[in-house]
Coordinates of C-alpha atoms and ligand atoms in Angstrom, one line a residue:
M1 CA -1.8 -19.0 -33.1
T2 CA 1.2 -16.6 -33.2
S3 CA 3.6 -16.8 -36.1
E4 CA 6.2 -18.2 -33.8
T5 CA 4.0 -21.1 -32.6
A6 CA 2.9 -21.8 -36.1
T7 CA 6.4 -22.2 -37.5
N8 CA 8.3 -23.6 -34.6
K9 CA 7.5 -27.3 -34.5
S10 CA 8.9 -27.9 -31.1
R11 CA 7.1 -24.9 -29.5
V12 CA 4.3 -26.0 -27.1
I13 CA 1.4 -23.8 -26.3
I14 CA 0.4 -23.7 -22.6
F15 CA -3.3 -23.2 -22.2
D16 CA -4.3 -22.7 -18.6
T17 CA -7.9 -23.5 -17.6
T18 CA -7.6 -22.8 -13.8
L19 CA -10.3 -20.2 -14.2
R20 CA -12.7 -22.5 -16.1
D21 CA -12.1 -26.3 -15.5
G22 CA -10.3 -25.5 -12.3
E23 CA -13.0 -23.3 -10.9
Q24 CA -15.6 -26.0 -11.9
S25 CA -14.2 -28.3 -9.2
P26 CA -16.5 -28.5 -6.2
G27 CA -15.7 -25.8 -3.6
A28 CA -13.1 -23.9 -5.8
T29 CA -15.3 -20.9 -6.6
M30 CA -13.4 -17.6 -6.9
T31 CA -14.8 -14.1 -6.5
F32 CA -14.6 -11.6 -9.4
E33 CA -11.5 -9.9 -7.9
E34 CA -9.8 -13.2 -7.2
K35 CA -10.3 -14.2 -10.8
L36 CA -8.7 -11.0 -12.0
E37 CA -5.7 -11.5 -9.7
V38 CA -5.2 -15.1 -10.9
A39 CA -5.5 -13.9 -14.6
D40 CA -2.8 -11.2 -14.1
L41 CA -0.5 -13.8 -12.5
L42 CA -1.1 -16.3 -15.3
D43 CA -0.3 -13.6 -17.9
A44 CA 3.0 -12.8 -16.0
L45 CA 3.8 -16.5 -15.7
G46 CA 3.9 -16.7 -19.5
V47 CA 0.9 -18.9 -20.3
D48 CA -0.1 -18.6 -23.9
V49 CA -3.9 -19.0 -23.5
I50 CA -6.0 -18.2 -20.4
E51 CA -9.4 -19.9 -20.5
A52 CA -11.2 -17.3 -18.3
G53 CA -14.5 -19.0 -17.9
F54 CA -17.8 -20.2 -19.3
P55 CA -19.6 -17.0 -20.2
I56 CA -23.1 -18.5 -20.7
A57 CA -23.0 -20.3 -17.3
S58 CA -23.8 -17.2 -15.3
E59 CA -23.8 -13.4 -15.3
G60 CA -20.8 -13.5 -12.9
D61 CA -18.8 -15.7 -15.3
F62 CA -19.7 -13.4 -18.2
E63 CA -18.5 -10.4 -16.3
A64 CA -15.3 -12.1 -15.2
V65 CA -14.4 -13.3 -18.7
S66 CA -15.1 -9.8 -20.2
A67 CA -13.0 -8.1 -17.5
I68 CA -10.1 -10.5 -18.0
A69 CA -10.3 -10.1 -21.8
K70 CA -10.1 -6.3 -21.4
R71 CA -7.1 -6.3 -19.0
V72 CA -4.8 -9.2 -20.1
K73 CA -1.9 -7.7 -22.1
R74 CA -0.1 -10.6 -23.6
A75 CA -2.0 -14.0 -23.6
S76 CA -4.9 -15.1 -25.7
V77 CA -8.2 -15.1 -23.7
A78 CA -10.6 -17.9 -24.3
G79 CA -14.1 -18.5 -23.2
L80 CA -15.9 -21.9 -23.3
A81 CA -19.1 -22.5 -25.3
R82 CA -21.3 -25.5 -25.8
A83 CA -22.6 -26.5 -29.3
A84 CA -25.3 -23.9 -29.3
Y85 CA -25.5 -20.6 -31.1
K86 CA -26.5 -18.7 -28.0
D87 CA -23.5 -20.0 -26.1
I88 CA -21.1 -19.1 -28.9
D89 CA -22.5 -15.7 -29.4
R90 CA -22.4 -14.9 -25.7
C91 CA -18.8 -16.2 -25.5
A92 CA -17.9 -14.0 -28.5
E93 CA -19.3 -11.0 -26.7
A94 CA -17.3 -11.8 -23.5
V95 CA -13.9 -12.2 -25.2
R96 CA -14.4 -9.5 -27.8
Q97 CA -12.1 -7.0 -26.2
A98 CA -9.1 -9.3 -25.8
V99 CA -5.9 -8.6 -27.6
R100 CA -6.2 -12.2 -28.8
P101 CA -9.7 -13.6 -28.4
R102 CA -10.5 -17.3 -28.7
I103 CA -13.7 -19.2 -28.6
H104 CA -13.5 -22.7 -27.3
T105 CA -16.5 -24.8 -28.4
F106 CA -17.1 -28.5 -27.7
I107 CA -19.5 -31.4 -28.1
S108 CA -19.4 -35.0 -27.0
T109 CA -18.4 -37.5 -29.6
S110 CA -18.3 -40.8 -27.7
P111 CA -21.1 -43.4 -28.2
L112 CA -22.0 -43.3 -24.5
H113 CA -22.2 -39.5 -24.4
M114 CA -24.0 -39.1 -27.7
K115 CA -26.6 -41.7 -26.8
Y116 CA -27.3 -40.9 -23.1
K117 CA -26.2 -37.3 -22.7
L118 CA -27.0 -35.7 -26.0
Q119 CA -29.5 -38.2 -27.2
K120 CA -28.4 -37.6 -30.8
E121 CA -27.3 -39.7 -33.7
P122 CA -23.6 -39.4 -34.8
D123 CA -24.6 -37.7 -38.0
E124 CA -26.5 -35.0 -36.1
V125 CA -23.4 -34.4 -33.9
L126 CA -21.2 -34.2 -37.0
A127 CA -23.4 -31.5 -38.5
M128 CA -23.4 -29.6 -35.2
V129 CA -19.6 -29.6 -35.2
S130 CA -19.4 -27.9 -38.6
A131 CA -22.2 -25.4 -37.7
Q132 CA -20.8 -24.4 -34.3
V133 CA -17.2 -24.0 -35.5
A134 CA -18.4 -21.9 -38.5
R135 CA -20.5 -19.7 -36.2
A136 CA -17.5 -19.2 -33.9
R137 CA -15.3 -18.4 -36.9
N138 CA -17.7 -15.6 -37.8
H139 CA -16.8 -13.9 -34.6
V140 CA -13.1 -14.6 -34.1
A141 CA -10.1 -16.0 -36.1
D142 CA -9.0 -18.2 -33.3
V143 CA -11.4 -21.1 -32.7
E144 CA -10.7 -24.2 -30.7
W145 CA -12.9 -27.3 -31.0
S146 CA -13.0 -30.1 -28.5
A147 CA -14.3 -33.7 -28.9
E148 CA -15.6 -34.2 -25.4
D149 CA -14.9 -37.7 -24.1
G150 CA -12.5 -38.0 -27.0
T151 CA -10.5 -40.9 -25.6
R152 CA -13.7 -43.1 -25.6
T153 CA -14.7 -42.0 -29.1
E154 CA -14.6 -44.5 -32.0
M155 CA -11.5 -43.6 -34.1
D156 CA -13.4 -43.3 -37.5
F157 CA -16.0 -41.0 -36.1
L158 CA -13.3 -38.9 -34.2
C159 CA -11.4 -38.5 -37.5
R160 CA -14.6 -37.4 -39.3
C161 CA -15.4 -34.8 -36.6
V162 CA -11.9 -33.5 -36.5
E163 CA -11.8 -33.1 -40.3
A164 CA -15.2 -31.3 -40.3
A165 CA -14.1 -28.9 -37.5
I166 CA -10.9 -28.0 -39.3
K167 CA -12.8 -27.5 -42.6
A168 CA -15.2 -25.2 -40.8
G169 CA -12.3 -23.1 -39.5
A170 CA -11.1 -24.6 -36.2
T171 CA -7.4 -23.6 -35.6
T172 CA -7.0 -25.8 -32.6
I173 CA -8.3 -29.4 -32.1
N174 CA -8.5 -30.7 -28.6
I175 CA -9.0 -34.4 -27.8
P176 CA -9.7 -34.4 -24.1
D177 CA -9.5 -37.4 -21.8
T178 CA -12.6 -36.1 -20.1
V179 CA -13.0 -38.9 -17.6
G180 CA -9.3 -39.6 -17.0
Y181 CA -9.5 -43.0 -18.6
T182 CA -6.7 -43.2 -21.1
V183 CA -3.1 -44.4 -20.5
P184 CA 0.1 -42.9 -22.0
D185 CA 0.6 -45.3 -24.9
E186 CA -3.0 -45.2 -25.9
Y187 CA -3.2 -41.4 -25.8
E188 CA -0.1 -41.0 -27.9
R189 CA -1.5 -43.5 -30.4
I190 CA -4.8 -41.5 -30.6
F191 CA -3.0 -38.3 -31.6
R192 CA -0.6 -40.1 -34.0
T193 CA -3.5 -41.8 -35.8
V194 CA -5.8 -38.8 -36.0
I195 CA -3.0 -36.5 -37.3
E196 CA -2.0 -39.2 -39.9
R197 CA -5.5 -40.0 -41.0
V198 CA -7.2 -36.6 -41.1
P199 CA -6.3 -35.0 -44.5
N200 CA -6.4 -31.4 -43.3
S201 CA -4.7 -32.0 -39.9
D202 CA -1.7 -29.8 -40.8
K203 CA -4.1 -26.8 -40.7
A204 CA -4.6 -27.0 -36.9
I205 CA -2.7 -27.4 -33.7
F206 CA -3.6 -30.5 -31.7
S207 CA -4.2 -30.2 -28.0
V208 CA -4.1 -32.4 -24.9
H209 CA -6.5 -32.0 -22.0
C210 CA -6.2 -34.7 -19.3
H211 CA -8.1 -35.4 -16.1
N212 CA -6.4 -37.2 -13.2
D213 CA -8.9 -39.9 -12.2
L214 CA -6.2 -42.5 -12.4
G215 CA -3.3 -40.2 -11.4
L216 CA -2.1 -40.2 -15.0
A217 CA -2.9 -36.7 -16.2
V218 CA 0.7 -35.4 -16.5
A219 CA 2.0 -38.7 -17.9
N220 CA -0.8 -38.7 -20.5
T221 CA -0.2 -35.1 -21.3
L222 CA 3.5 -35.7 -22.1
A223 CA 2.6 -38.8 -24.1
G224 CA 0.2 -36.6 -26.2
L225 CA 3.1 -34.4 -27.1
N226 CA 5.0 -37.4 -28.4
G227 CA 1.9 -38.2 -30.5
G228 CA 2.1 -34.8 -32.2
A229 CA 0.0 -32.5 -29.9
R230 CA 1.5 -29.0 -29.4
Q231 CA -0.9 -27.5 -27.0
I232 CA -1.3 -28.5 -23.3
E233 CA -4.4 -27.7 -21.3
C234 CA -3.6 -27.7 -17.6
T235 CA -4.4 -25.9 -14.3
I236 CA -2.3 -24.5 -11.4
N237 CA -2.0 -27.1 -8.6
G238 CA -3.9 -29.5 -10.9
I239 CA -7.3 -28.3 -9.7
G240 CA -10.3 -29.3 -11.8
E241 CA -13.3 -31.6 -12.1
R242 CA -13.2 -34.6 -9.8
A243 CA -9.5 -35.6 -9.3
G244 CA -8.4 -32.5 -11.3
N245 CA -6.6 -31.7 -14.4
A246 CA -2.9 -32.0 -15.3
A247 CA -0.9 -29.7 -13.1
L248 CA 0.7 -26.9 -15.0
E249 CA 3.7 -26.7 -12.6
E250 CA 4.4 -30.5 -13.0
V251 CA 4.1 -30.4 -16.8
A252 CA 6.3 -27.3 -17.0
M253 CA 9.0 -28.7 -14.7
A254 CA 9.0 -32.1 -16.4
L255 CA 9.6 -30.3 -19.8
H256 CA 12.2 -28.1 -18.2
T257 CA 14.1 -30.8 -16.3
R258 CA 13.9 -33.5 -19.0
A259 CA 14.5 -31.4 -22.1
D260 CA 17.0 -34.1 -23.1
V261 CA 14.2 -36.5 -23.8
M262 CA 11.4 -34.0 -24.5
P263 CA 12.9 -31.3 -26.7
Y264 CA 9.9 -28.9 -26.6
T265 CA 10.0 -25.2 -25.7
N266 CA 7.4 -23.1 -24.0
N267 CA 7.1 -19.6 -22.6
I268 CA 6.6 -20.4 -18.9
D269 CA 8.7 -18.5 -16.3
T270 CA 9.2 -21.4 -14.0
T271 CA 10.5 -19.2 -11.2
M272 CA 6.9 -17.9 -10.8
L273 CA 5.4 -21.4 -10.2
T274 CA 5.4 -21.3 -6.4
R275 CA 3.8 -17.9 -6.3
A276 CA 1.1 -19.0 -8.7
S277 CA 0.5 -22.2 -6.6
R278 CA 0.2 -20.2 -3.4
L279 CA -2.2 -17.7 -5.0
V280 CA -4.5 -20.4 -6.3
S281 CA -4.4 -22.3 -3.1
A282 CA -5.3 -19.1 -1.2
V283 CA -8.2 -18.0 -3.3
T284 CA -9.7 -21.4 -3.6
S285 CA -8.9 -22.5 0.0
F286 CA -7.6 -25.7 -1.5
P287 CA -4.5 -26.7 0.5
V288 CA -1.6 -28.0 -1.5
Q289 CA -0.6 -31.5 -0.2
Y290 CA 2.8 -31.4 1.6
N291 CA 4.4 -33.9 -0.8
K292 CA 2.9 -32.4 -4.0
A293 CA 5.4 -32.4 -6.8
I294 CA 7.1 -29.0 -7.4
V295 CA 5.0 -26.9 -5.1
G296 CA 4.4 -29.0 -2.0
R297 CA 6.2 -27.7 1.1
N298 CA 8.3 -30.9 1.3
A299 CA 9.3 -30.8 -2.4
F300 CA 12.6 -29.2 -1.5
A301 CA 12.9 -30.3 2.1
H302 CA 15.2 -33.1 3.4
E303 CA 15.2 -34.6 6.9
S304 CA 16.9 -37.9 6.6
G305 CA 20.6 -37.8 7.7
I306 CA 21.9 -39.6 4.6
H307 CA 20.1 -37.2 2.3
Q308 CA 21.1 -34.1 4.3
D309 CA 24.7 -35.2 4.2
G310 CA 24.5 -35.7 0.5
M311 CA 22.8 -32.4 0.0
L312 CA 25.5 -30.6 1.9
K313 CA 28.2 -32.2 -0.3
N314 CA 26.4 -31.6 -3.6
A315 CA 22.7 -30.6 -3.9
Q316 CA 22.4 -32.7 -7.1
T317 CA 22.7 -35.9 -5.0
Y318 CA 19.1 -35.6 -4.0
E319 CA 17.6 -32.7 -6.0
I320 CA 16.9 -32.9 -9.8
M321 CA 15.8 -29.3 -9.9
T322 CA 17.0 -26.3 -8.0
P323 CA 14.5 -24.7 -5.6
E324 CA 15.3 -21.3 -7.2
S325 CA 14.1 -22.6 -10.6
V326 CA 10.5 -22.9 -9.2
G327 CA 10.7 -19.7 -7.1
V328 CA 11.6 -21.2 -3.7
S329 CA 14.5 -19.3 -2.1
K330 CA 16.4 -22.3 -0.9
T331 CA 16.4 -26.0 0.1
S332 CA 15.4 -26.6 3.7
L333 CA 17.2 -29.1 5.7
V334 CA 14.5 -29.9 8.2
M335 CA 16.0 -30.7 11.6
G336 CA 14.4 -33.8 13.0
K337 CA 15.1 -37.2 14.4
H338 CA 16.5 -38.4 11.0
S339 CA 19.0 -35.6 10.7
G340 CA 22.7 -36.4 11.0
R341 CA 25.7 -34.8 12.5
A342 CA 26.7 -33.1 9.3
A343 CA 23.4 -31.3 8.9
F344 CA 23.4 -30.4 12.6
R345 CA 26.9 -28.9 12.4
S346 CA 25.9 -27.0 9.2
K347 CA 22.8 -25.7 10.9
L348 CA 24.7 -24.5 13.9
K349 CA 27.2 -22.8 11.6
E350 CA 24.4 -21.1 9.7
M351 CA 23.1 -19.8 13.0
G352 CA 26.5 -18.5 14.0
Y353 CA 27.7 -21.2 16.5
E354 CA 31.1 -22.8 16.4
L355 CA 31.2 -25.5 19.0
G356 CA 34.3 -27.6 19.8
D357 CA 34.2 -31.3 19.1
N358 CA 33.1 -32.3 22.6
A359 CA 30.5 -29.7 22.9
L360 CA 29.2 -30.5 19.5
E361 CA 28.9 -34.2 20.3
D362 CA 27.0 -33.4 23.5
A363 CA 24.8 -30.9 21.7
F364 CA 24.1 -33.4 19.0
K365 CA 23.1 -36.1 21.5
R366 CA 20.8 -33.7 23.2
F367 CA 19.3 -32.6 19.9
K368 CA 18.6 -36.3 18.9
D369 CA 17.0 -36.8 22.2
L370 CA 14.9 -33.7 21.8
A371 CA 13.9 -34.7 18.2
D372 CA 12.7 -38.1 19.4
R373 CA 10.4 -36.3 21.8
K374 CA 9.3 -33.3 19.8
K375 CA 7.4 -33.2 16.5
I376 CA 9.2 -30.2 15.1
V377 CA 12.6 -29.0 16.2
Y378 CA 12.7 -25.2 15.6
D379 CA 15.7 -23.0 15.1
E380 CA 15.0 -21.5 18.5
D381 CA 15.3 -25.0 20.1
I382 CA 18.7 -25.5 18.5
E383 CA 19.7 -22.0 19.6
A384 CA 18.7 -22.7 23.2
L385 CA 20.5 -26.0 23.1
A386 CA 23.7 -24.4 21.7
D387 CA 23.6 -21.6 24.2
D388 CA 23.1 -24.1 26.9
E389 CA 26.1 -26.2 25.7
I390 CA 28.3 -23.1 25.4
G391 CA 27.3 -22.1 28.9
H392 CA 28.3 -25.5 30.2
T393 CA 31.7 -25.9 28.4
G394 CA 34.6 -26.4 30.9
E395 CA 32.3 -26.7 33.8
R396 CA 33.3 -28.6 37.0
I397 CA 29.8 -29.7 37.8
R398 CA 27.4 -31.3 35.4
V399 CA 23.9 -32.7 35.7
E400 CA 24.1 -36.5 35.0
A401 CA 20.6 -37.7 35.9
L402 CA 17.5 -36.5 37.6
T403 CA 14.3 -38.2 38.8
V404 CA 11.6 -36.3 40.5
I405 CA 8.5 -37.6 42.2
A406 CA 5.9 -34.8 42.3
G407 CA 2.1 -34.4 42.5
T408 CA -0.5 -33.9 45.2
M409 CA 0.8 -36.5 47.6
G410 CA 3.9 -34.7 48.9
P411 CA 6.6 -34.4 49.9
Q412 CA 8.1 -34.0 46.5
T413 CA 11.4 -35.9 46.1
A414 CA 14.3 -35.4 43.8
T415 CA 17.0 -37.9 43.2
L416 CA 19.9 -36.1 41.5
T417 CA 23.2 -37.4 40.2
L418 CA 25.9 -34.8 39.5
E419 CA 29.3 -35.2 38.1
I420 CA 31.7 -33.1 40.2
D421 CA 35.2 -32.8 39.0
G422 CA 34.8 -36.1 37.1
K423 CA 33.2 -38.0 40.0
S424 CA 29.5 -39.1 40.1
V425 CA 27.6 -38.4 43.3
T426 CA 24.0 -39.0 44.0
K427 CA 21.6 -37.5 46.6
Q428 CA 17.9 -37.8 47.3
A429 CA 16.2 -34.8 48.8
T430 CA 12.7 -33.6 49.6
G431 CA 11.2 -30.2 49.3
N432 CA 8.2 -27.9 49.2
G433 CA 7.6 -28.7 45.6
P434 CA 9.7 -30.4 42.9
I435 CA 12.0 -27.3 42.3
D436 CA 12.7 -26.9 46.0
A437 CA 13.5 -30.7 46.2
I438 CA 16.0 -30.4 43.3
F439 CA 17.7 -27.3 44.8
N440 CA 17.9 -29.0 48.1
A441 CA 19.6 -32.0 46.4
I442 CA 22.1 -29.6 44.7
H443 CA 22.8 -28.0 48.1
A444 CA 23.5 -31.4 49.7
L445 CA 25.8 -32.5 46.9
A446 CA 27.6 -29.1 46.4
P447 CA 27.2 -27.1 49.6
H448 CA 27.4 -23.4 49.0
T449 CA 26.2 -20.1 50.6
A450 CA 24.8 -18.5 47.4
T451 CA 21.1 -17.4 47.5
L452 CA 18.6 -17.7 44.7
E453 CA 17.6 -14.2 43.7
H454 CA 15.7 -14.9 40.5
F455 CA 14.0 -17.9 38.9
Q456 CA 12.1 -17.7 35.7
V457 CA 10.7 -20.3 33.2
H458 CA 9.7 -19.6 29.6
A459 CA 8.8 -21.8 26.7
V460 CA 11.3 -21.6 23.8
T461 CA 8.7 -22.3 21.2
E462 CA 4.9 -22.8 21.1
G463 CA 3.1 -26.1 21.9
T464 CA 3.0 -28.5 24.8
D465 CA 6.1 -30.2 23.6
A466 CA 8.1 -27.0 23.6
Q467 CA 11.5 -26.8 25.3
A468 CA 11.6 -24.9 28.6
E469 CA 14.3 -22.4 29.2
V470 CA 15.0 -21.6 32.9
S471 CA 16.9 -18.5 34.0
V472 CA 18.5 -18.3 37.4
R473 CA 20.3 -15.6 39.3
L474 CA 22.5 -16.5 42.3
A475 CA 24.1 -14.1 44.7
E476 CA 27.1 -14.6 47.0
D477 CA 29.3 -12.1 48.8
G478 CA 27.9 -9.2 46.7
K479 CA 28.6 -11.1 43.5
T480 CA 25.8 -12.1 41.2
V481 CA 25.7 -14.5 38.3
N482 CA 23.0 -15.3 35.8
A483 CA 22.7 -18.6 33.9
K484 CA 20.2 -20.5 31.8
G485 CA 19.3 -24.1 31.3
A486 CA 17.2 -25.6 28.5
D487 CA 15.4 -28.9 28.2
P488 CA 12.0 -30.2 27.2
D489 CA 11.6 -31.1 30.9
T490 CA 11.2 -28.0 32.9
L491 CA 12.7 -29.6 36.0
V492 CA 15.8 -30.8 34.2
A493 CA 16.1 -27.3 32.7
A494 CA 15.9 -25.8 36.2
A495 CA 18.6 -28.1 37.5
R496 CA 20.8 -27.3 34.6
A497 CA 20.3 -23.6 35.1
Y498 CA 21.1 -23.7 38.8
I499 CA 24.3 -25.8 38.2
A500 CA 25.3 -23.5 35.4
A501 CA 25.0 -20.6 37.8
L502 CA 27.1 -22.4 40.4
N503 CA 29.8 -23.1 37.9
K504 CA 29.9 -19.4 37.0
L505 CA 30.1 -18.5 40.6
M506 CA 33.1 -20.8 41.1
V507 CA 34.9 -19.1 38.2
K508 CA 34.1 -15.7 39.8
R509 CA 35.4 -16.9 43.1
K510 CA 38.6 -18.1 41.4
K511 CA 39.2 -14.6 40.0
T512 CA 38.7 -12.9 43.3
K513 CA 39.6 -15.5 45.9
P514 CA 41.9 -18.2 44.3
E515 CA 42.1 -20.3 47.4
A516 CA 38.4 -20.9 47.3
M517 CA 38.5 -22.6 44.0
G518 CA 39.4 -25.9 45.4
Q519 CA 36.1 -26.2 47.3
V520 CA 33.0 -26.9 45.4
G521 CA 30.7 -25.4 47.9
Ligands
KIV1 O1 -12.7 -32.4 -19.8 C1 -13.3 -32.0 -20.9 O2 -13.7 -32.7 -21.7 C2 -13.5 -30.5 -20.9 C3 -13.9 -30.0 -22.2 C4 -14.9 -28.9 -22.1 C5 -12.7 -29.5 -23.0 O3 -13.2 -29.8 -20.0
ZN2 ZN1 -11.9 -30.9 -18.6

């Protein structure tokens, strides 16, 4: 306990157990090097206590706790120990070199655990509490004692154990909700009652430790503070036994965001939360669910048009925290089928496009159509669309509709409707393949002498639902023009590209041969 935490009644100690309770979750094992990396980040993040492992559990755990104790500059380093002298002595050896070493020792106190797990009478357990804490105090000044399954322990017995632990020298008393069974009101009441009834309770800091079996770990944690606890045990990303522990990032941001109703202070640098989350996810290979509070990839992303519109006017309309406050560079307006005009216009502007009202309206319609067909609309899709739209502004010929029949049973047929100088005209043509059929239809509707010099298709983004971008070069009388067309349908993109090239050709003709401008072909 630092002098600041001892005297400041609103200061909350953040005790991180990612490397102990977190690492205990099935499949979350970390290597020695990964544990050191996580410990360094936790220290930089500002946690007060790093529970580095369970030294008696294995040689590897012992080595990791010792190495972390040696290297961590600021935080206390704790090791876990059962109620056995050999556990406590081994733990003491592991944390010995820490700037602030802590031994965290525990024993079950609930009737169920004492009877079936420990097979001991309550008085035997009580005697062990005093003995184990005293043993730990012989090694270090900072001793935490936990009443395992505390929330299912009889209140009288819990109070007797807590009093004995403090008397034997425990400086922190943890009442864990080991099985994630309690609810906020009850947990708050447990702390209030114990603190009121235990005569020496003012000599220790009380701690919450919540598991998430009912999804209540963070709510219970915060309720424990209201009951008088001033240490929070938690893990990055909420990893831990079964459904996990209270998530550090959620607790920290709840305290940060709602300081008006929870006037507690702590030392966490919230701007490092995202980094910490990513590191723990990477080393454990536990993915972070997309909609996870604070660090999920959707936590600061908006797709719905109404929300995007609100966000563009004032971010506080739909965000209670800034992305920067948790280390995310900015809010992302995900462009999808729910996005509205305002977000689309803002996205184009951000990408450097300024479209006129008509072009914007056209581009927006095409974007909506694309978003209906495609799972993810990438920036490259919007770019292709905007380029396409700019290329088509002021054109005399536009593609209105296209139907193609293709496949093994030729001939391939294209039915094409073009708008030429404001008039719709339709033609059906066949060809040697669908592209040939389309170009023949174009020829029939807009006769011209230009020849096709180059035709290339490429996918704008990855995936089978990617937009196609077709590039076309036409040549006529020594003049060449290049144009592009984009669409999720390669054939439509081809028609658009060819028509764009024809339009360009007409502009070129106008410049060199004004009398030819009147004729489309
Ligand atoms: O959940 C629990 O009870 C624990 C103790 C060892 C503190 O993790
Ligand atoms: Zn636990």
